[in-house]
PDB file of C-alpha atoms in Angstrom:
ATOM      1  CA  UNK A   1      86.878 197.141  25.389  1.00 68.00           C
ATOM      2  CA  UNK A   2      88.842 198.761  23.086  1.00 84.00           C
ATOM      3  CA  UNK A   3      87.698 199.500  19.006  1.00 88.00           C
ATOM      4  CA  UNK A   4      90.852 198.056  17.821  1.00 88.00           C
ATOM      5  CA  UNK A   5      89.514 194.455  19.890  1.00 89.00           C
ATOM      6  CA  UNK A   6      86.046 195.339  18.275  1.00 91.00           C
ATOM      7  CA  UNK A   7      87.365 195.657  14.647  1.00 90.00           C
ATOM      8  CA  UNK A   8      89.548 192.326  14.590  1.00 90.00           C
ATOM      9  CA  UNK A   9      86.129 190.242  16.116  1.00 91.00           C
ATOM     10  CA  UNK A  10      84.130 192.172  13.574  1.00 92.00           C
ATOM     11  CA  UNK A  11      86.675 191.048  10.785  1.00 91.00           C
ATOM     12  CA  UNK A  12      86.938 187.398  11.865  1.00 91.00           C
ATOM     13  CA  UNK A  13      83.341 187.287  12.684  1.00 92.00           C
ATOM     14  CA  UNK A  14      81.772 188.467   9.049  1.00 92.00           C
ATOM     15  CA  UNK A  15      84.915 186.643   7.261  1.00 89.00           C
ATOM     16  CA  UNK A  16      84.093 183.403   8.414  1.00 89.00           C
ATOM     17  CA  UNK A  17      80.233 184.544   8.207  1.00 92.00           C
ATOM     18  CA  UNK A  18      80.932 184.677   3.993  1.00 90.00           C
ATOM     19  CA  UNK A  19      82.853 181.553   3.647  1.00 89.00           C
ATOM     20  CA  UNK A  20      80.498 179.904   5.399  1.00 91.00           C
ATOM     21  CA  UNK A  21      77.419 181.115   3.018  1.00 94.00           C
ATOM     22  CA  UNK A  22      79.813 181.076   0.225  1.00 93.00           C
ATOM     23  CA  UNK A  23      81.098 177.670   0.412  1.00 93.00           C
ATOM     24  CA  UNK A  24      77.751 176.295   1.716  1.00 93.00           C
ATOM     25  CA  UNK A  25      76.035 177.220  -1.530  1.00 95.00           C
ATOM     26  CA  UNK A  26      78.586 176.226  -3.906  1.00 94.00           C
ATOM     27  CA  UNK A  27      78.864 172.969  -2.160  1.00 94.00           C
ATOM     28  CA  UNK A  28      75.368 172.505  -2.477  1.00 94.00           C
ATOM     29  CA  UNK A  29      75.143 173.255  -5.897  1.00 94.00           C
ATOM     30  CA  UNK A  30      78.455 170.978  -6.576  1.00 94.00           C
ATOM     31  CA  UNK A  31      76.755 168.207  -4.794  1.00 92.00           C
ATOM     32  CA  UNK A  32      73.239 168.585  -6.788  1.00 93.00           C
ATOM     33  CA  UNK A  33      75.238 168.330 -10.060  1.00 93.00           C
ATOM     34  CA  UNK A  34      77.295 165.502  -9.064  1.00 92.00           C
ATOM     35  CA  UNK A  35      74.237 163.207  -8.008  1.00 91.00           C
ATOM     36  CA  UNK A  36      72.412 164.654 -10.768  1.00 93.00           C
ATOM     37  CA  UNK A  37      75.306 163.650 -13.179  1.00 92.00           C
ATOM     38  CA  UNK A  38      77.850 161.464 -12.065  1.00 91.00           C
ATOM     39  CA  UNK A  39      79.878 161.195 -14.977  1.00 89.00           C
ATOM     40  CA  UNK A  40      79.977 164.967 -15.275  1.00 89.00           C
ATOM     41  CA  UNK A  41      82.271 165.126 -11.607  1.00 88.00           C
ATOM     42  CA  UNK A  42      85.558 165.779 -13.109  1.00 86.00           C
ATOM     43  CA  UNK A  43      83.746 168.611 -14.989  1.00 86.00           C
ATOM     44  CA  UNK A  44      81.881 169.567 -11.824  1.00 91.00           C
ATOM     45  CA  UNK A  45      84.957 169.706  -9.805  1.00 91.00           C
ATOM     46  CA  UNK A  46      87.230 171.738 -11.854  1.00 89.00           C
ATOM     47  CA  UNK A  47      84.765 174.611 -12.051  1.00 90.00           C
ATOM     48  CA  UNK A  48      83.730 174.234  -8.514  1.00 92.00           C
ATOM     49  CA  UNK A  49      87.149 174.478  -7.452  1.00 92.00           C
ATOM     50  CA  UNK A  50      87.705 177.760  -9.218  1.00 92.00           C
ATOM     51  CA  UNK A  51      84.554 179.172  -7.660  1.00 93.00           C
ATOM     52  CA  UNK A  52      85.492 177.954  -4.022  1.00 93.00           C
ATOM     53  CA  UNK A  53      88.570 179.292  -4.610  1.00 92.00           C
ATOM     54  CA  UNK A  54      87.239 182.640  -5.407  1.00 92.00           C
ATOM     55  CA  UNK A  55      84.843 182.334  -2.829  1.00 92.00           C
ATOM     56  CA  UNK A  56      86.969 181.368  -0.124  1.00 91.00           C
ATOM     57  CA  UNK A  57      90.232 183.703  -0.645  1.00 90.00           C
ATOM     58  CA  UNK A  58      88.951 187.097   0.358  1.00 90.00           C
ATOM     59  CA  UNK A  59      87.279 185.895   3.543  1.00 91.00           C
ATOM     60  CA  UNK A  60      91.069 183.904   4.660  1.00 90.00           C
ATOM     61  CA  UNK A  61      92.836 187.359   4.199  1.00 90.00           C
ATOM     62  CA  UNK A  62      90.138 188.847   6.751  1.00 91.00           C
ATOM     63  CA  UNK A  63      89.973 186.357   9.160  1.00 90.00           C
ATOM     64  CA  UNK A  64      94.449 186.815   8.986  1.00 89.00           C
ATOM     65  CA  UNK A  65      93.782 190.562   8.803  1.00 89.00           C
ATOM     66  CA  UNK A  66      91.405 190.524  11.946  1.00 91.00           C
ATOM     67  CA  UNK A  67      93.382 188.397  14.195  1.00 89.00           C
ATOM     68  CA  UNK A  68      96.400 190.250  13.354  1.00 88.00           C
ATOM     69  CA  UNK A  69      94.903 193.214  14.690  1.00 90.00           C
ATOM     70  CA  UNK A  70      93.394 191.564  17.295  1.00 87.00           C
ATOM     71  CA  UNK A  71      97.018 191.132  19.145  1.00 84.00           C
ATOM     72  CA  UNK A  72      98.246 194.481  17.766  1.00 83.00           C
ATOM     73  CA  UNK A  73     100.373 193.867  15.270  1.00 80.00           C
ATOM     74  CA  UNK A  74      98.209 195.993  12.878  1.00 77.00           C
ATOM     75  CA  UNK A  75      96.338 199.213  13.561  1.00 71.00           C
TER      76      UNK A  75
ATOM     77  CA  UNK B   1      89.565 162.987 -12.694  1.00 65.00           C
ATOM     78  CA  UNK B   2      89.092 164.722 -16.084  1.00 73.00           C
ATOM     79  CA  UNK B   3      92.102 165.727 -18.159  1.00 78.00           C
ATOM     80  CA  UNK B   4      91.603 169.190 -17.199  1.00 81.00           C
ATOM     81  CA  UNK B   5      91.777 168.571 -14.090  1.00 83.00           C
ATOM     82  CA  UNK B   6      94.510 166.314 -14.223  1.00 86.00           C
ATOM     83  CA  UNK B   7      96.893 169.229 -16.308  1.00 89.00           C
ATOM     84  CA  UNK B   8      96.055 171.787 -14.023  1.00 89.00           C
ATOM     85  CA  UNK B   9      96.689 169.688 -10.764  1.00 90.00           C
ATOM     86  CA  UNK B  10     100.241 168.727 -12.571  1.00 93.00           C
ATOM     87  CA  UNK B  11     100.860 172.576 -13.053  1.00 94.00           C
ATOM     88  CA  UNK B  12      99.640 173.562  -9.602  1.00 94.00           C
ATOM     89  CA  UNK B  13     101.700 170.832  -7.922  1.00 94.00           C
ATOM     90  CA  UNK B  14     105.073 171.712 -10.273  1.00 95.00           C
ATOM     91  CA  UNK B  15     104.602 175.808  -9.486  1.00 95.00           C
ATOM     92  CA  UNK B  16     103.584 175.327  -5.693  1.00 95.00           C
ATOM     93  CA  UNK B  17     106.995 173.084  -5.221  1.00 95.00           C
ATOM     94  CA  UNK B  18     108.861 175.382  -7.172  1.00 96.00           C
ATOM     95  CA  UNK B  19     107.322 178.684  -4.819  1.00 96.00           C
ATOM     96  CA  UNK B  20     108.600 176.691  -1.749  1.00 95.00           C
ATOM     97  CA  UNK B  21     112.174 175.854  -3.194  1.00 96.00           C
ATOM     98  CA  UNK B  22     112.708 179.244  -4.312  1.00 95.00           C
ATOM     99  CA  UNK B  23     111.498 181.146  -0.797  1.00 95.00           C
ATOM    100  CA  UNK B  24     113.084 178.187   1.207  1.00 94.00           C
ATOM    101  CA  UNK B  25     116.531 178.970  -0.275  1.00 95.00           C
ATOM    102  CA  UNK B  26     116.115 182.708  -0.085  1.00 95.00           C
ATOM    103  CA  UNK B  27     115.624 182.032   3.550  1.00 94.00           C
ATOM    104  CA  UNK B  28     118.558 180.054   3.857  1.00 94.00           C
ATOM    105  CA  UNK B  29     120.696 182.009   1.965  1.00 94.00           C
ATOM    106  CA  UNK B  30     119.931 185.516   2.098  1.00 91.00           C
ATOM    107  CA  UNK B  31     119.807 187.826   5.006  1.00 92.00           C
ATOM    108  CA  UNK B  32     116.116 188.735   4.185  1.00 90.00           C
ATOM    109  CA  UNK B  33     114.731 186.122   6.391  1.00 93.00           C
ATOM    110  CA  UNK B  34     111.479 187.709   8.006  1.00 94.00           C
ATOM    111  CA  UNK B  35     110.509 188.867   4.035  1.00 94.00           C
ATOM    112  CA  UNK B  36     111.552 185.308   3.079  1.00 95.00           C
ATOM    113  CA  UNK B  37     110.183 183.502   6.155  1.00 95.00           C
ATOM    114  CA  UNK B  38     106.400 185.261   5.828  1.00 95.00           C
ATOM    115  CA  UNK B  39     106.460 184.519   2.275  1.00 96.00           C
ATOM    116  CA  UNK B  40     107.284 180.607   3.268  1.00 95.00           C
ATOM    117  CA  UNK B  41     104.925 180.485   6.033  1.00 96.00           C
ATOM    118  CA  UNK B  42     101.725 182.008   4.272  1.00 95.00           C
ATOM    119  CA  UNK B  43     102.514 180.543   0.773  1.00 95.00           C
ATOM    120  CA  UNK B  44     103.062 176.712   3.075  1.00 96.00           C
ATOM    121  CA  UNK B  45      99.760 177.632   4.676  1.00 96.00           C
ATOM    122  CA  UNK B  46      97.806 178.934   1.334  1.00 95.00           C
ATOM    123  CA  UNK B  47      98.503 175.642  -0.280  1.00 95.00           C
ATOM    124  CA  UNK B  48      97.820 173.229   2.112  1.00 96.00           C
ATOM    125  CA  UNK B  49      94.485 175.074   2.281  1.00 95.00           C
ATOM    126  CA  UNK B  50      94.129 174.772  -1.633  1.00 94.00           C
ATOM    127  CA  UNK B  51      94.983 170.754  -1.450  1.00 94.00           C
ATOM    128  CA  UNK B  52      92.873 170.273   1.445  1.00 95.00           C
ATOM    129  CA  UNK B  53      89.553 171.974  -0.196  1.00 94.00           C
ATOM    130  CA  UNK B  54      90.643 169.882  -3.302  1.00 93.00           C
ATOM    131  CA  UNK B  55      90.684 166.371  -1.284  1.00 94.00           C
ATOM    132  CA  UNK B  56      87.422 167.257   0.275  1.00 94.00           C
ATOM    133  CA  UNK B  57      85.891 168.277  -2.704  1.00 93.00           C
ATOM    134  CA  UNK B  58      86.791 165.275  -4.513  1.00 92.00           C
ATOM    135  CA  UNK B  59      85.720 163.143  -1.498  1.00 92.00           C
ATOM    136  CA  UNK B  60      82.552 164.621  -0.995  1.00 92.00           C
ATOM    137  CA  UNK B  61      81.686 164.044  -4.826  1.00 91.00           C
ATOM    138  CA  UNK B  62      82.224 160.226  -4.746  1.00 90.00           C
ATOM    139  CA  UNK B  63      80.785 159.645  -1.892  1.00 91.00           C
ATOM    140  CA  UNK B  64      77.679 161.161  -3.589  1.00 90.00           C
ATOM    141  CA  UNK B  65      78.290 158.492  -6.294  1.00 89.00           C
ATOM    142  CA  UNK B  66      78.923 155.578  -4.332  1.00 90.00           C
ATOM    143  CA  UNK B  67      75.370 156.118  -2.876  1.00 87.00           C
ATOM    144  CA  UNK B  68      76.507 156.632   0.686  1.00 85.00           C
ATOM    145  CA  UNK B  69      74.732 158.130   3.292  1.00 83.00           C
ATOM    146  CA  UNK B  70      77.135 159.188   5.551  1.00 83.00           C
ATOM    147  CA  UNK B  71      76.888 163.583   5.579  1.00 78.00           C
ATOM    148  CA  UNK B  72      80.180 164.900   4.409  1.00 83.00           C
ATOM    149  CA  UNK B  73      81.871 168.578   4.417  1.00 87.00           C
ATOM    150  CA  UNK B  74      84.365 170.804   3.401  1.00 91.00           C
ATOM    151  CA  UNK B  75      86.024 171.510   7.011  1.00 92.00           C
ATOM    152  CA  UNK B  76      86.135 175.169   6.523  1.00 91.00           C
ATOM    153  CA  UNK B  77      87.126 175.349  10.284  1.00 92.00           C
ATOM    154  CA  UNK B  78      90.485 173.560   9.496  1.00 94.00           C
ATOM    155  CA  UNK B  79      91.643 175.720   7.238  1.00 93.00           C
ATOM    156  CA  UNK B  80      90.766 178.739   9.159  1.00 91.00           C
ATOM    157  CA  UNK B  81      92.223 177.515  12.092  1.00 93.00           C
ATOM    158  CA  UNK B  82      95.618 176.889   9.991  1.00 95.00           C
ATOM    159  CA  UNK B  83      95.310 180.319   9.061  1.00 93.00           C
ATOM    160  CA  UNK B  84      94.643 181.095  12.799  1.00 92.00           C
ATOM    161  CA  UNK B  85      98.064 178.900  13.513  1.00 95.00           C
ATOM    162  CA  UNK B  86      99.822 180.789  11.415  1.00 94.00           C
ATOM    163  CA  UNK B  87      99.000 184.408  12.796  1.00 92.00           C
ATOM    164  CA  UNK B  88      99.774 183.168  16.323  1.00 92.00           C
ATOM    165  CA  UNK B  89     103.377 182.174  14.910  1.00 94.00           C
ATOM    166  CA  UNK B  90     103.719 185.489  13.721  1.00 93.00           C
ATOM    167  CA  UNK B  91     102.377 187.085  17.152  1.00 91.00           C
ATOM    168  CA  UNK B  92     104.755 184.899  18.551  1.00 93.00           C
ATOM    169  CA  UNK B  93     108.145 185.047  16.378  1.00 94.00           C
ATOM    170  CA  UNK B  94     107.488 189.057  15.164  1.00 91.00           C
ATOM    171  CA  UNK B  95     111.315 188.986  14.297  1.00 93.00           C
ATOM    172  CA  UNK B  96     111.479 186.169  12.670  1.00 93.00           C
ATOM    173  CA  UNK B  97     108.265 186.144  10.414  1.00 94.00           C
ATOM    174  CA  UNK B  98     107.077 189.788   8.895  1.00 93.00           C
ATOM    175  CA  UNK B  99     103.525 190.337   8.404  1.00 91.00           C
ATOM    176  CA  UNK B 100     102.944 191.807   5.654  1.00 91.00           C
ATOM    177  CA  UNK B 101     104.786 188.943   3.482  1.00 93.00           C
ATOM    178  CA  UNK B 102     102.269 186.510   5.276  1.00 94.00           C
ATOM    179  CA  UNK B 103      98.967 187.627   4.647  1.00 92.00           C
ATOM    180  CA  UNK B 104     100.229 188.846   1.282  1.00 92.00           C
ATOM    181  CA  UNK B 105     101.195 185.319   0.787  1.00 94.00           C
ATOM    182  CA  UNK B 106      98.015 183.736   1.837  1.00 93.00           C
ATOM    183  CA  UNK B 107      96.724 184.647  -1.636  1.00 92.00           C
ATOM    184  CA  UNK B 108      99.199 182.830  -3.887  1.00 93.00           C
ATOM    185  CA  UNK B 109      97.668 179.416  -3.286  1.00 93.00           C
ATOM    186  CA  UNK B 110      93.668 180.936  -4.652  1.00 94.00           C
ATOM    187  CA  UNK B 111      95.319 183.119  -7.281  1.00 93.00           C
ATOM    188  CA  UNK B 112      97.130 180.295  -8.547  1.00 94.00           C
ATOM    189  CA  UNK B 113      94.437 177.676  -8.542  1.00 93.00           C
ATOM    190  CA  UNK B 114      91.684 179.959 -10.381  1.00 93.00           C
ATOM    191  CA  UNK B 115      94.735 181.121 -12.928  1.00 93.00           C
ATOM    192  CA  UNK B 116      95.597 177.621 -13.537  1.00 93.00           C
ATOM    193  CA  UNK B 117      92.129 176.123 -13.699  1.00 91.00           C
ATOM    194  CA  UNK B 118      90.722 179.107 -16.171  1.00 91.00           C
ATOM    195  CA  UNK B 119      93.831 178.880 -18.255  1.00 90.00           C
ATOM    196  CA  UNK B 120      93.474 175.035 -18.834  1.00 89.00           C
ATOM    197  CA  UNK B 121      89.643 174.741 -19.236  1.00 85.00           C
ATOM    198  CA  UNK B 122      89.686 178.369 -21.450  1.00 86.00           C
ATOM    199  CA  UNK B 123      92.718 176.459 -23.296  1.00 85.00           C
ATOM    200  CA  UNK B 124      90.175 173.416 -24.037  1.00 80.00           C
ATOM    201  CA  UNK B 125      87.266 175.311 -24.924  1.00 76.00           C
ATOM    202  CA  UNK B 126      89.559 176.904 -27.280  1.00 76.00           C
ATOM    203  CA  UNK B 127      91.210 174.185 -29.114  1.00 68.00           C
ATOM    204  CA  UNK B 128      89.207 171.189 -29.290  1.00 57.00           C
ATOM    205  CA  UNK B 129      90.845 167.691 -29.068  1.00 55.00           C
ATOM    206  CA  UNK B 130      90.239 166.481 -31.784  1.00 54.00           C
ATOM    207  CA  UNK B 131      92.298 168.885 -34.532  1.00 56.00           C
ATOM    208  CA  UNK B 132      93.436 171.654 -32.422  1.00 54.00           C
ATOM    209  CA  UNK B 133      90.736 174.384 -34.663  1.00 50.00           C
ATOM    210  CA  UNK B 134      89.062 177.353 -32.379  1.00 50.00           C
ATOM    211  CA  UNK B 135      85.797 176.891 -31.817  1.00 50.00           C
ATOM    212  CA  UNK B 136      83.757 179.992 -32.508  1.00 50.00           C
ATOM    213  CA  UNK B 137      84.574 180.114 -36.673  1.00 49.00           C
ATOM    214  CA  UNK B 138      81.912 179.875 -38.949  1.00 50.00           C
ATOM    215  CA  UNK B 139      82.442 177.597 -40.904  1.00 49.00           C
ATOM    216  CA  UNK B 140      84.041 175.001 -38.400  1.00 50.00           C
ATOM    217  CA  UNK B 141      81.946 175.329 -35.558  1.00 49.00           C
ATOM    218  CA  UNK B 142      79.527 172.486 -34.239  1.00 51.00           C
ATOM    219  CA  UNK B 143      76.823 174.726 -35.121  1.00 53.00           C
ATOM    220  CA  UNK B 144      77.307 174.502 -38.638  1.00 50.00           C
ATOM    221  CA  UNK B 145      75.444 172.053 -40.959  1.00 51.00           C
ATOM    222  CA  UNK B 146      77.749 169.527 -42.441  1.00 53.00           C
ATOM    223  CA  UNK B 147      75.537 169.360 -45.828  1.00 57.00           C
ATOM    224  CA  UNK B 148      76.405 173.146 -46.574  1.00 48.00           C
TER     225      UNK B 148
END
């Protein structure tokens, strides 16, 4: 097995590995607050979507980044 | 949906149709089509993920008020697997689609939904509703005793 093979799985693996903890705790949170609160959702939302945003970008361009190399393309 | 909410949406949905006219006709017209076509493909990609997270977001949130009990998500795996569909196009049309352009492009959708969402709920904290006045004076601020 090649390192190049080795750094794309590690890439995809710990990318998706973040968004998943990421998003799962900001969902949880977002979801607390809403049942919590109900008339505070559209609040809720707004700043939950900045956070998942935040959250979720870095770990996208790794899990691009590590299947790109994965076939080559890269590195 | 707040008004925030609402603004920003408007913006996002006004900016991410302009993005796609603007990269669509570059690709038609010029004879940078692998720049233009990346740029199309990761920027199409980038916002479907931002709309999707936004539709299960808003699902999940009135379910939760409706009192159901059905278990709900955010089906992270569908938007990484349209990020994995787009990297196999570009494995599979390397001529047609550059790179770099892509996964440059699969930002735009994130940067522009925290830019847009800041700006319009820093905008509201900023001027109030009621008579436009900053919040944060001294003498106009809710903190302030009306008596004095």
């Amino acid at each position: 097995m090649s390192l190049t093979v080795l750094a794309g799985g590690i890439m995809i693996a710990f990318g998706a590995l973040a968004a998943g903890i990421g998003n799962g705790i900001l969902f949880s949170r977002y979801l607390e607050g809403v049942s919590r609160q109900p008339e505070a959702q559209g609040t809720l939302f707004g700043q939950s979507m900045i956070a998942l945003g935040l959250v979720e970008a870095l770990p996208i361009i790794s899990i691009a980044f590590g299947i790109l190399v994965l076939f080559g393309i890269i590195g | 949906m707040d008004s925030v909410s609402a603004r920003s949406s408007r913006i996002i949905f006004m900016v991410s149709v302009s993005y796609i006219l603007i990269f669509g006709l570059i690709w038609l017209l010029s004879p940078m089509k692998a720049l233009a076509g990346g740029f199309l493909l990761g920027g199409l990609i980038s916002l479907y993920n931002i709309y999707h997270l936004s539709l299960r977001l808003r699902m999940a949130g009135l379910r939760v008020i409706r009192g159901s009990r059905r278990l709900t998500g955010l089906h992270l795996m569908v938007r990484v697997l349209a990020v994995v569909f787009g990297a196999l196009l570009v494995y599979r049309f390397p001529t047609r689609i550059d790179y770099r352009s892509f996964v440059l492009s699969l930002l735009f959708g994130y940067i522009l939904l925290v830019a847009v969402t800041s700006f319009c709920y820093l905008r509201k904290k900023t001027f109030s509703d009621e008579g436009g006045e900053t919040l944060g004076s001294d003498s106009e601020s809710e903190i302030s005793r009306p008596d004095v």
